[in-house]
């Protein structure tokens, strides 16, 4: 069973022993084991390839994604597995005083990094960040590197991803600014499947419905920094 993932801690990453892990990876491992699938094979890819890959059969399921109306035209989505706010990755000290998307839009000197086709790119545009100030990258590390080097002033992504990256790379001198709920509420992420893979989707959802919110699930994701309140948002 091939599972597509990105290097984006704490959702997916490779630990010091070379093992692929993260909250999405471990949840996928658990689900496949419950279904009776023993041959779990994580496949690293870039964000732009996640949905095309389930469409052409390169893998059967992807790491968590926001199930937007546009994406649902090309993929099926499981019940939500997490709900998280966006965040800005900035140089430690936040010298520009950024507080969210609106502060980026209001300062014409701010250059914003995003990942191609990620939901945060659309959010930035909706808040009025002009296209000439948006820098598009293919991977998390490339975008974070742009902030580290000063090529970009901020990088918009899921706040939890930024927090995980900072924890693993403290020497990069970066800081997380969470986008306030008043600007944009937390969004739900789900596993994605090919449009013709409804049977697998139903099997996965059946396991998730029994597992999300249990003590075992809470312990699993707590090790990746998720709070009980965050778990409660997908436990119902």
mmCIF file of C-alpha atoms in Angstrom, residues 2 4 43 45-62 74-75 192-195 197:
data_model
loop_
_atom_site.group_PDB
_atom_site.id
_atom_site.type_symbol
_atom_site.label_atom_id
_atom_site.label_comp_id
_atom_site.label_asym_id
_atom_site.label_seq_id
_atom_site.Cartn_x
_atom_site.Cartn_y
_atom_site.Cartn_z
ATOM 1 C CA UNK A 2 1.746 3.151 -1.207
ATOM 2 C CA UNK A 4 2.418 9.625 -0.480
ATOM 3 C CA UNK A 43 6.608 7.389 -0.884
ATOM 4 C CA UNK A 45 6.966 13.377 -3.238
ATOM 5 C CA UNK A 46 6.347 17.081 -3.779
ATOM 6 C CA UNK A 47 3.068 18.782 -2.931
ATOM 7 C CA UNK A 48 2.111 19.367 -6.559
ATOM 8 C CA UNK A 49 2.311 15.621 -7.252
ATOM 9 C CA UNK A 50 0.074 14.388 -4.412
ATOM 10 C CA UNK A 51 -3.292 14.477 -6.183
ATOM 11 C CA UNK A 52 -2.007 13.629 -9.684
ATOM 12 C CA UNK A 53 -0.381 10.594 -8.073
ATOM 13 C CA UNK A 54 -3.625 9.167 -6.693
ATOM 14 C CA UNK A 55 -5.226 9.896 -10.042
ATOM 15 C CA UNK A 56 -2.706 7.904 -12.068
ATOM 16 C CA UNK A 57 -2.159 5.113 -9.536
ATOM 17 C CA UNK A 58 1.325 5.929 -8.270
ATOM 18 C CA UNK A 59 -0.077 5.675 -4.713
ATOM 19 C CA UNK A 60 -3.429 4.894 -3.105
ATOM 20 C CA UNK A 61 -3.590 7.498 -0.319
ATOM 21 C CA UNK A 62 -1.902 10.804 0.514
ATOM 22 C CA UNK A 74 -9.988 15.165 -8.793
ATOM 23 C CA UNK A 75 -9.896 13.208 -5.512
ATOM 24 C CA UNK A 192 -6.951 11.869 -0.160
ATOM 25 C CA UNK A 193 -7.760 9.005 -2.562
ATOM 26 C CA UNK A 194 -8.363 8.536 -6.259
ATOM 27 C CA UNK A 195 -11.870 9.157 -7.554
ATOM 28 C CA UNK A 197 -11.077 4.287 -4.877
#
